């Protein structure tokens, strides 16, 4: 038995004088055909049309041979699709989306800031700010205020208290401050404290100097401490100097203010008084 593997091919049909229409299918192999009375074998795929007499000749598709009777092998011709779909490559994974950064916001300038207050006072004195006692461990400490509004003026009331001779002595000071600023309050000396001052006198060697009527040997420069002076009180010294000029003695009198704890310099050469602190 001859096994034929068939594939579908396009049917070619032509008409020539003295011949029958040629129809049929080609094959992957060969067909046994005939030309009138003698057998003929032709191969598919490019074989010649059957070289038979005109009557009864039947050619196969692409020159393949078929039986001379077209009714023995007929089929539908191959129809080419009218619509051709374009090739679409498979879609790959989509590009990952970049993360969206948070919205940028303008940084506004700070509207508040703290200030610092430096408090100086011996530890034997209690200090309070706006009525709130401070806990201190040294003679000089710095304290931060709560946040203050910029552009505004503030003030603190600082009070120092100390006992003298069984009685409490207090002193209050108003301390102005602004946001981000710095202020200092010093209670090292309070009213009722006693402290000496230091006075330095500068004069020519030939001059004679008297302090409150008492002659003082200066010899160009002389420094002395005053007696204990009460804090908060004002004092003064009267200083006189005798200087010879052109055979004459010229006397000059000067009043010098002194407060407790002050250090001052009196320059009689230039007729000026210089306060050191």
Short mmCIF file of N, CA and C in Angstrom, two decimals, residues 96-256:
data_model
loop_
_atom_site.label_atom_id
_atom_site.label_comp_id
_atom_site.label_asym_id
_atom_site.label_seq_id
_atom_site.Cartn_x
_atom_site.Cartn_y
_atom_site.Cartn_z
N UNK A 96 9.30 50.40 36.27
CA UNK A 96 8.75 50.78 37.59
C UNK A 96 8.64 52.29 37.72
N UNK A 97 7.60 52.71 38.38
CA UNK A 97 7.37 54.14 38.58
C UNK A 97 8.28 54.67 39.69
N UNK A 98 8.96 55.79 39.41
CA UNK A 98 9.82 56.39 40.43
C UNK A 98 8.98 56.89 41.59
N UNK A 99 9.49 56.75 42.81
CA UNK A 99 8.73 57.25 43.97
C UNK A 99 8.54 58.76 43.88
N UNK A 100 7.39 59.22 44.27
CA UNK A 100 7.08 60.65 44.23
C UNK A 100 7.55 61.30 45.52
N UNK A 101 8.48 62.29 45.46
CA UNK A 101 8.95 62.94 46.69
C UNK A 101 7.85 63.77 47.31
N UNK A 102 7.93 63.97 48.62
CA UNK A 102 6.92 64.81 49.27
C UNK A 102 7.00 66.24 48.78
N UNK A 103 5.91 66.93 48.86
CA UNK A 103 5.85 68.32 48.41
C UNK A 103 6.78 69.19 49.26
N UNK A 104 7.55 70.04 48.58
CA UNK A 104 8.48 70.91 49.29
C UNK A 104 7.72 72.11 49.85
N UNK A 105 8.04 72.43 51.08
CA UNK A 105 7.40 73.57 51.73
C UNK A 105 8.46 74.56 52.16
N UNK A 106 8.15 75.81 52.02
CA UNK A 106 9.06 76.86 52.41
C UNK A 106 9.20 76.89 53.93
N UNK A 107 10.45 76.94 54.38
CA UNK A 107 10.71 76.98 55.82
C UNK A 107 10.57 78.42 56.29
N UNK A 108 9.64 78.61 57.17
CA UNK A 108 9.41 79.95 57.68
C UNK A 108 10.40 80.27 58.80
N UNK A 109 10.76 81.52 58.90
CA UNK A 109 11.70 81.95 59.92
C UNK A 109 11.05 81.84 61.29
N UNK A 110 11.86 81.44 62.28
CA UNK A 110 11.33 81.27 63.62
C UNK A 110 10.79 82.59 64.14
N UNK A 111 9.68 82.50 64.85
CA UNK A 111 9.04 83.71 65.39
C UNK A 111 9.32 83.88 66.87
N UNK A 112 9.96 82.89 67.48
CA UNK A 112 10.24 82.96 68.90
C UNK A 112 11.67 82.53 69.18
N UNK A 113 12.20 83.00 70.29
CA UNK A 113 13.55 82.61 70.71
C UNK A 113 13.68 82.89 72.20
N UNK A 114 14.50 82.08 72.84
CA UNK A 114 14.75 82.30 74.27
C UNK A 114 15.83 83.36 74.45
N UNK A 115 15.91 83.87 75.64
CA UNK A 115 16.97 84.81 76.02
C UNK A 115 17.66 84.25 77.26
N UNK A 116 18.80 84.81 77.59
CA UNK A 116 19.51 84.35 78.79
C UNK A 116 19.76 85.53 79.73
N UNK A 117 19.65 85.23 81.01
CA UNK A 117 19.88 86.22 82.06
C UNK A 117 21.00 85.72 82.96
N UNK A 118 22.04 86.53 83.09
CA UNK A 118 23.18 86.19 83.95
C UNK A 118 22.97 86.87 85.30
N UNK A 119 22.99 86.07 86.35
CA UNK A 119 22.78 86.59 87.71
C UNK A 119 24.08 86.43 88.49
N UNK A 120 24.56 87.55 89.03
CA UNK A 120 25.77 87.54 89.86
C UNK A 120 25.40 88.01 91.27
N UNK A 121 25.74 87.19 92.24
CA UNK A 121 25.46 87.54 93.65
C UNK A 121 26.12 86.51 94.54
N UNK A 122 26.62 86.93 95.71
CA UNK A 122 27.14 85.95 96.67
C UNK A 122 26.05 84.95 97.06
N UNK A 123 26.47 83.75 97.47
CA UNK A 123 25.51 82.70 97.78
C UNK A 123 24.72 82.98 99.05
N UNK A 124 25.17 83.97 99.86
CA UNK A 124 24.40 84.28 101.07
C UNK A 124 23.16 85.11 100.74
N UNK A 125 22.93 85.39 99.46
CA UNK A 125 21.78 86.18 99.04
C UNK A 125 20.82 85.33 98.22
N UNK A 126 19.57 85.41 98.55
CA UNK A 126 18.55 84.69 97.79
C UNK A 126 18.07 85.57 96.64
N UNK A 127 17.89 84.94 95.49
CA UNK A 127 17.51 85.66 94.27
C UNK A 127 16.18 85.09 93.77
N UNK A 128 15.31 85.97 93.33
CA UNK A 128 14.05 85.56 92.70
C UNK A 128 13.83 86.40 91.45
N UNK A 129 13.22 85.76 90.44
CA UNK A 129 12.88 86.46 89.19
C UNK A 129 11.37 86.40 89.03
N UNK A 130 10.76 87.56 88.98
CA UNK A 130 9.30 87.65 88.90
C UNK A 130 8.63 86.83 90.00
N UNK A 131 9.25 86.85 91.17
CA UNK A 131 8.67 86.16 92.32
C UNK A 131 9.01 84.70 92.43
N UNK A 132 9.72 84.14 91.46
CA UNK A 132 10.08 82.71 91.49
C UNK A 132 11.51 82.58 91.99
N UNK A 133 11.73 81.91 93.15
CA UNK A 133 13.09 81.77 93.69
C UNK A 133 13.98 80.96 92.75
N UNK A 134 15.25 81.34 92.68
CA UNK A 134 16.23 80.62 91.87
C UNK A 134 17.07 79.73 92.77
N UNK A 135 17.39 78.55 92.26
CA UNK A 135 18.30 77.65 92.96
C UNK A 135 19.68 77.84 92.35
N UNK A 136 20.62 78.34 93.13
CA UNK A 136 21.95 78.66 92.61
C UNK A 136 23.01 77.84 93.33
N UNK A 137 24.11 77.60 92.60
CA UNK A 137 25.23 76.85 93.17
C UNK A 137 26.55 77.62 93.07
N UNK A 138 26.54 78.77 92.43
CA UNK A 138 27.76 79.57 92.32
C UNK A 138 27.40 81.05 92.33
N UNK A 139 28.44 81.90 92.44
CA UNK A 139 28.21 83.35 92.50
C UNK A 139 27.75 83.93 91.16
N UNK A 140 27.94 83.17 90.07
CA UNK A 140 27.53 83.65 88.75
C UNK A 140 26.91 82.48 87.98
N UNK A 141 25.67 82.63 87.59
CA UNK A 141 24.97 81.58 86.85
C UNK A 141 24.12 82.21 85.75
N UNK A 142 23.86 81.39 84.72
CA UNK A 142 23.06 81.84 83.58
C UNK A 142 21.76 81.06 83.53
N UNK A 143 20.67 81.77 83.31
CA UNK A 143 19.35 81.16 83.23
C UNK A 143 18.70 81.51 81.90
N UNK A 144 18.04 80.51 81.29
CA UNK A 144 17.34 80.73 80.02
C UNK A 144 15.87 81.05 80.28
N UNK A 145 15.36 82.01 79.52
CA UNK A 145 13.96 82.37 79.63
C UNK A 145 13.11 81.43 78.77
N UNK A 146 11.81 81.41 78.96
CA UNK A 146 10.94 80.71 77.99
C UNK A 146 11.02 81.40 76.63
N UNK A 147 10.52 80.76 75.55
CA UNK A 147 10.53 81.40 74.24
C UNK A 147 9.81 82.75 74.26
N UNK A 148 10.46 83.76 73.69
CA UNK A 148 9.91 85.11 73.65
C UNK A 148 9.62 85.49 72.21
N UNK A 149 8.61 86.29 71.99
CA UNK A 149 8.23 86.73 70.65
C UNK A 149 9.27 87.70 70.11
N UNK A 150 9.72 87.43 68.87
CA UNK A 150 10.70 88.31 68.24
C UNK A 150 10.09 89.69 68.01
N UNK A 151 10.90 90.72 68.20
CA UNK A 151 10.46 92.08 67.98
C UNK A 151 9.72 92.70 69.15
N UNK A 152 9.55 91.95 70.22
CA UNK A 152 8.85 92.47 71.39
C UNK A 152 9.87 92.77 72.50
N UNK A 153 9.54 93.74 73.35
CA UNK A 153 10.39 94.10 74.49
C UNK A 153 9.79 93.54 75.77
N UNK A 154 10.65 92.91 76.56
CA UNK A 154 10.22 92.31 77.82
C UNK A 154 11.11 92.83 78.94
N UNK A 155 10.68 92.56 80.15
CA UNK A 155 11.50 92.91 81.32
C UNK A 155 11.19 91.92 82.44
N UNK A 156 12.21 91.65 83.24
CA UNK A 156 12.08 90.80 84.42
C UNK A 156 12.40 91.63 85.65
N UNK A 157 11.72 91.33 86.71
CA UNK A 157 12.01 91.96 87.99
C UNK A 157 12.80 90.98 88.84
N UNK A 158 14.05 91.34 89.10
CA UNK A 158 14.95 90.47 89.86
C UNK A 158 15.14 91.07 91.25
N UNK A 159 14.94 90.26 92.27
CA UNK A 159 15.04 90.72 93.66
C UNK A 159 16.08 89.89 94.39
N UNK A 160 16.97 90.60 95.11
CA UNK A 160 17.97 89.94 95.97
C UNK A 160 17.66 90.28 97.42
N UNK A 161 17.82 89.28 98.31
CA UNK A 161 17.56 89.47 99.74
C UNK A 161 18.73 88.93 100.54
N UNK A 162 19.08 89.67 101.61
CA UNK A 162 20.15 89.25 102.50
C UNK A 162 19.84 89.75 103.91
N UNK A 163 20.29 89.03 104.92
CA UNK A 163 20.04 89.43 106.32
C UNK A 163 21.29 90.09 106.89
N UNK A 164 21.06 91.24 107.55
CA UNK A 164 22.13 91.96 108.22
C UNK A 164 21.63 92.38 109.60
N UNK A 165 22.40 92.02 110.59
CA UNK A 165 22.05 92.36 111.98
C UNK A 165 20.63 91.92 112.32
N UNK A 166 20.26 90.74 111.83
CA UNK A 166 18.94 90.19 112.14
C UNK A 166 17.82 90.75 111.32
N UNK A 167 18.10 91.64 110.42
CA UNK A 167 17.06 92.22 109.58
C UNK A 167 17.33 91.88 108.11
N UNK A 168 16.23 91.69 107.39
CA UNK A 168 16.35 91.37 105.96
C UNK A 168 16.44 92.64 105.14
N UNK A 169 17.44 92.67 104.29
CA UNK A 169 17.63 93.79 103.37
C UNK A 169 17.37 93.26 101.95
N UNK A 170 16.56 93.95 101.20
CA UNK A 170 16.23 93.51 99.84
C UNK A 170 16.53 94.63 98.85
N UNK A 171 16.79 94.21 97.64
CA UNK A 171 17.04 95.17 96.56
C UNK A 171 16.42 94.62 95.29
N UNK A 172 15.69 95.45 94.58
CA UNK A 172 14.98 95.03 93.37
C UNK A 172 15.52 95.79 92.17
N UNK A 173 15.65 95.07 91.04
CA UNK A 173 16.12 95.69 89.80
C UNK A 173 15.27 95.19 88.63
N UNK A 174 15.00 96.11 87.74
CA UNK A 174 14.26 95.77 86.52
C UNK A 174 15.26 95.49 85.41
N UNK A 175 15.14 94.32 84.79
CA UNK A 175 16.10 93.88 83.77
C UNK A 175 15.37 93.79 82.43
N UNK A 176 15.62 94.71 81.47
CA UNK A 176 14.99 94.62 80.14
C UNK A 176 15.66 93.53 79.31
N UNK A 177 14.87 92.88 78.45
CA UNK A 177 15.41 91.78 77.63
C UNK A 177 14.54 91.63 76.39
N UNK A 178 15.14 91.08 75.32
CA UNK A 178 14.42 90.78 74.08
C UNK A 178 14.71 89.34 73.67
N UNK A 179 13.90 88.80 72.76
CA UNK A 179 14.08 87.43 72.29
C UNK A 179 15.47 87.25 71.68
N UNK A 180 16.18 86.21 72.12
CA UNK A 180 17.53 85.95 71.64
C UNK A 180 18.58 86.83 72.26
N UNK A 181 18.20 87.70 73.20
CA UNK A 181 19.15 88.63 73.81
C UNK A 181 19.81 88.07 75.06
N UNK A 182 20.58 88.94 75.70
CA UNK A 182 21.33 88.57 76.90
C UNK A 182 21.35 89.76 77.84
N UNK A 183 21.13 89.49 79.10
CA UNK A 183 21.13 90.56 80.11
C UNK A 183 21.88 90.07 81.34
N UNK A 184 22.42 91.03 82.09
CA UNK A 184 23.19 90.69 83.29
C UNK A 184 22.73 91.58 84.45
N UNK A 185 22.59 90.96 85.59
CA UNK A 185 22.24 91.70 86.81
C UNK A 185 23.22 91.27 87.90
N UNK A 186 23.79 92.28 88.58
CA UNK A 186 24.85 92.02 89.55
C UNK A 186 24.42 92.52 90.93
N UNK A 187 24.32 91.57 91.86
CA UNK A 187 24.00 91.91 93.25
C UNK A 187 25.19 91.64 94.17
N UNK A 188 26.39 91.75 93.59
CA UNK A 188 27.58 91.55 94.42
C UNK A 188 27.60 92.58 95.55
N UNK A 189 27.22 93.80 95.23
CA UNK A 189 27.12 94.86 96.24
C UNK A 189 25.67 95.29 96.36
N UNK A 190 25.19 95.28 97.57
CA UNK A 190 23.82 95.71 97.84
C UNK A 190 23.83 96.83 98.88
N UNK A 191 22.73 97.51 98.93
CA UNK A 191 22.60 98.55 99.96
C UNK A 191 22.77 97.92 101.34
N UNK A 192 23.53 98.63 102.15
CA UNK A 192 23.80 98.10 103.50
C UNK A 192 25.12 97.38 103.58
N UNK A 193 25.68 96.97 102.44
CA UNK A 193 27.01 96.37 102.48
C UNK A 193 28.04 97.46 102.71
N UNK A 194 29.10 97.10 103.33
CA UNK A 194 30.21 98.04 103.58
C UNK A 194 31.43 97.55 102.83
N UNK A 195 31.98 98.46 102.07
CA UNK A 195 33.16 98.09 101.31
C UNK A 195 33.98 99.33 101.05
N UNK A 196 35.29 99.15 101.11
CA UNK A 196 36.20 100.29 100.88
C UNK A 196 36.36 100.53 99.39
N UNK A 197 36.80 101.73 99.08
CA UNK A 197 37.15 102.10 97.71
C UNK A 197 38.65 102.35 97.64
N UNK A 198 39.18 102.31 96.43
CA UNK A 198 40.61 102.54 96.22
C UNK A 198 40.78 103.80 95.39
N UNK A 199 41.63 104.70 95.89
CA UNK A 199 41.86 105.99 95.22
C UNK A 199 43.35 106.11 94.92
N UNK A 200 43.67 106.47 93.66
CA UNK A 200 45.05 106.70 93.25
C UNK A 200 45.19 108.16 92.83
N UNK A 201 46.23 108.86 93.37
CA UNK A 201 46.48 110.27 93.05
C UNK A 201 47.79 110.38 92.29
N UNK A 202 47.73 111.07 91.16
CA UNK A 202 48.93 111.36 90.37
C UNK A 202 49.17 112.87 90.43
N UNK A 203 50.42 113.27 90.79
CA UNK A 203 50.75 114.71 90.91
C UNK A 203 52.23 114.90 90.65
N UNK A 204 52.62 116.17 90.37
CA UNK A 204 54.04 116.49 90.19
C UNK A 204 54.76 116.30 91.52
N UNK A 205 56.07 116.01 91.44
CA UNK A 205 56.85 115.77 92.65
C UNK A 205 56.93 117.02 93.53
N UNK A 206 56.89 118.22 92.91
CA UNK A 206 57.01 119.45 93.69
C UNK A 206 55.69 119.88 94.32
N UNK A 207 54.59 119.21 93.92
CA UNK A 207 53.27 119.62 94.41
C UNK A 207 53.03 119.10 95.83
N UNK A 208 52.20 119.87 96.54
CA UNK A 208 51.76 119.48 97.88
C UNK A 208 50.29 119.12 97.77
N UNK A 209 49.92 117.91 98.25
CA UNK A 209 48.56 117.41 98.09
C UNK A 209 47.94 117.25 99.47
N UNK A 210 46.67 117.71 99.57
CA UNK A 210 45.90 117.54 100.80
C UNK A 210 44.57 116.87 100.44
N UNK A 211 44.19 115.90 101.24
CA UNK A 211 42.91 115.19 101.07
C UNK A 211 42.07 115.48 102.30
N UNK A 212 40.93 116.17 102.08
CA UNK A 212 40.06 116.61 103.18
C UNK A 212 40.84 117.38 104.25
N UNK A 213 41.81 118.21 103.73
CA UNK A 213 42.60 119.06 104.62
C UNK A 213 43.82 118.41 105.18
N UNK A 214 44.02 117.10 104.99
CA UNK A 214 45.18 116.40 105.53
C UNK A 214 46.23 116.25 104.43
N UNK A 215 47.49 116.61 104.76
CA UNK A 215 48.57 116.54 103.78
C UNK A 215 48.89 115.08 103.47
N UNK A 216 49.08 114.85 102.19
CA UNK A 216 49.39 113.49 101.73
C UNK A 216 50.66 113.57 100.91
N UNK A 217 51.63 112.72 101.25
CA UNK A 217 52.87 112.66 100.48
C UNK A 217 52.60 111.83 99.23
N UNK A 218 52.68 112.51 98.10
CA UNK A 218 52.37 111.83 96.84
C UNK A 218 53.66 111.37 96.17
N UNK A 219 54.62 112.33 96.02
CA UNK A 219 55.88 112.00 95.37
C UNK A 219 55.64 111.41 93.97
N UNK A 220 54.75 112.02 93.23
CA UNK A 220 54.45 111.57 91.86
C UNK A 220 53.20 110.69 91.79
N UNK A 221 53.10 109.73 92.74
CA UNK A 221 51.95 108.82 92.71
C UNK A 221 51.69 108.28 94.10
N UNK A 222 50.44 108.26 94.49
CA UNK A 222 50.07 107.73 95.80
C UNK A 222 48.72 107.04 95.69
N UNK A 223 48.62 105.83 96.30
CA UNK A 223 47.37 105.05 96.29
C UNK A 223 46.98 104.74 97.73
N UNK A 224 45.70 104.87 98.04
CA UNK A 224 45.22 104.56 99.39
C UNK A 224 43.79 104.03 99.31
N UNK A 225 43.39 103.27 100.33
CA UNK A 225 42.03 102.75 100.44
C UNK A 225 41.23 103.62 101.39
N UNK A 226 39.99 103.81 101.05
CA UNK A 226 39.10 104.58 101.92
C UNK A 226 38.62 103.70 103.07
N UNK A 227 38.05 104.29 104.06
CA UNK A 227 37.38 103.47 105.08
C UNK A 227 36.20 102.73 104.46
N UNK A 228 35.59 101.82 105.21
CA UNK A 228 34.44 101.08 104.70
C UNK A 228 33.29 102.04 104.41
N UNK A 229 32.77 101.90 103.24
CA UNK A 229 31.67 102.76 102.81
C UNK A 229 30.42 101.90 102.62
N UNK A 230 29.31 102.48 102.93
CA UNK A 230 28.04 101.74 102.78
C UNK A 230 27.63 101.70 101.32
N UNK A 231 27.21 100.49 100.90
CA UNK A 231 26.74 100.34 99.52
C UNK A 231 25.46 101.14 99.34
N UNK A 232 25.39 101.82 98.23
CA UNK A 232 24.21 102.60 97.92
C UNK A 232 24.29 104.04 98.37
N UNK A 233 25.33 104.35 99.10
CA UNK A 233 25.51 105.73 99.56
C UNK A 233 26.56 106.42 98.69
N UNK A 234 26.44 107.73 98.56
CA UNK A 234 27.40 108.52 97.78
C UNK A 234 28.31 109.29 98.72
N UNK A 235 29.61 109.32 98.39
CA UNK A 235 30.62 110.02 99.19
C UNK A 235 31.46 110.87 98.25
N UNK A 236 32.22 111.78 98.85
CA UNK A 236 33.16 112.56 98.04
C UNK A 236 34.35 112.97 98.92
N UNK A 237 35.45 113.20 98.23
CA UNK A 237 36.67 113.71 98.86
C UNK A 237 36.96 115.07 98.26
N UNK A 238 37.53 115.94 99.11
CA UNK A 238 38.03 117.24 98.64
C UNK A 238 39.55 117.16 98.59
N UNK A 239 40.09 117.30 97.40
CA UNK A 239 41.54 117.18 97.21
C UNK A 239 42.06 118.55 96.75
N UNK A 240 43.11 119.01 97.46
CA UNK A 240 43.75 120.28 97.13
C UNK A 240 45.20 120.01 96.75
N UNK A 241 45.69 120.80 95.82
CA UNK A 241 47.08 120.69 95.41
C UNK A 241 47.69 122.09 95.29
N UNK A 242 48.93 122.25 95.81
CA UNK A 242 49.68 123.51 95.71
C UNK A 242 50.84 123.28 94.75
N UNK A 243 50.89 124.12 93.71
CA UNK A 243 51.94 123.99 92.70
C UNK A 243 52.59 125.35 92.49
N UNK A 244 53.94 125.38 92.49
CA UNK A 244 54.68 126.63 92.26
C UNK A 244 54.91 126.80 90.77
N UNK A 245 54.62 128.06 90.31
CA UNK A 245 54.79 128.36 88.90
C UNK A 245 55.19 129.82 88.77
N UNK A 246 56.35 130.07 88.15
CA UNK A 246 56.88 131.44 87.99
C UNK A 246 57.02 132.14 89.34
N UNK A 247 57.48 131.39 90.32
CA UNK A 247 57.72 131.96 91.65
C UNK A 247 56.48 132.16 92.47
N UNK A 248 55.35 131.73 91.94
CA UNK A 248 54.10 131.87 92.66
C UNK A 248 53.51 130.49 92.96
N UNK A 249 52.73 130.41 94.07
CA UNK A 249 52.07 129.16 94.44
C UNK A 249 50.62 129.20 93.97
N UNK A 250 50.29 128.21 93.17
CA UNK A 250 48.92 128.09 92.65
C UNK A 250 48.23 126.93 93.36
N UNK A 251 47.07 127.23 93.92
CA UNK A 251 46.30 126.21 94.64
C UNK A 251 45.04 125.84 93.84
N UNK A 252 44.83 124.55 93.77
CA UNK A 252 43.65 124.06 93.04
C UNK A 252 42.89 123.10 93.96
N UNK A 253 41.59 123.27 94.00
CA UNK A 253 40.73 122.41 94.82
C UNK A 253 39.80 121.62 93.90
N UNK A 254 39.63 120.35 94.26
CA UNK A 254 38.80 119.49 93.40
C UNK A 254 37.94 118.57 94.28
N UNK A 255 36.69 118.38 93.85
CA UNK A 255 35.78 117.46 94.53
C UNK A 255 35.72 116.15 93.75
N UNK A 256 35.97 115.06 94.44
CA UNK A 256 36.00 113.74 93.80
C UNK A 256 34.92 112.87 94.44
#
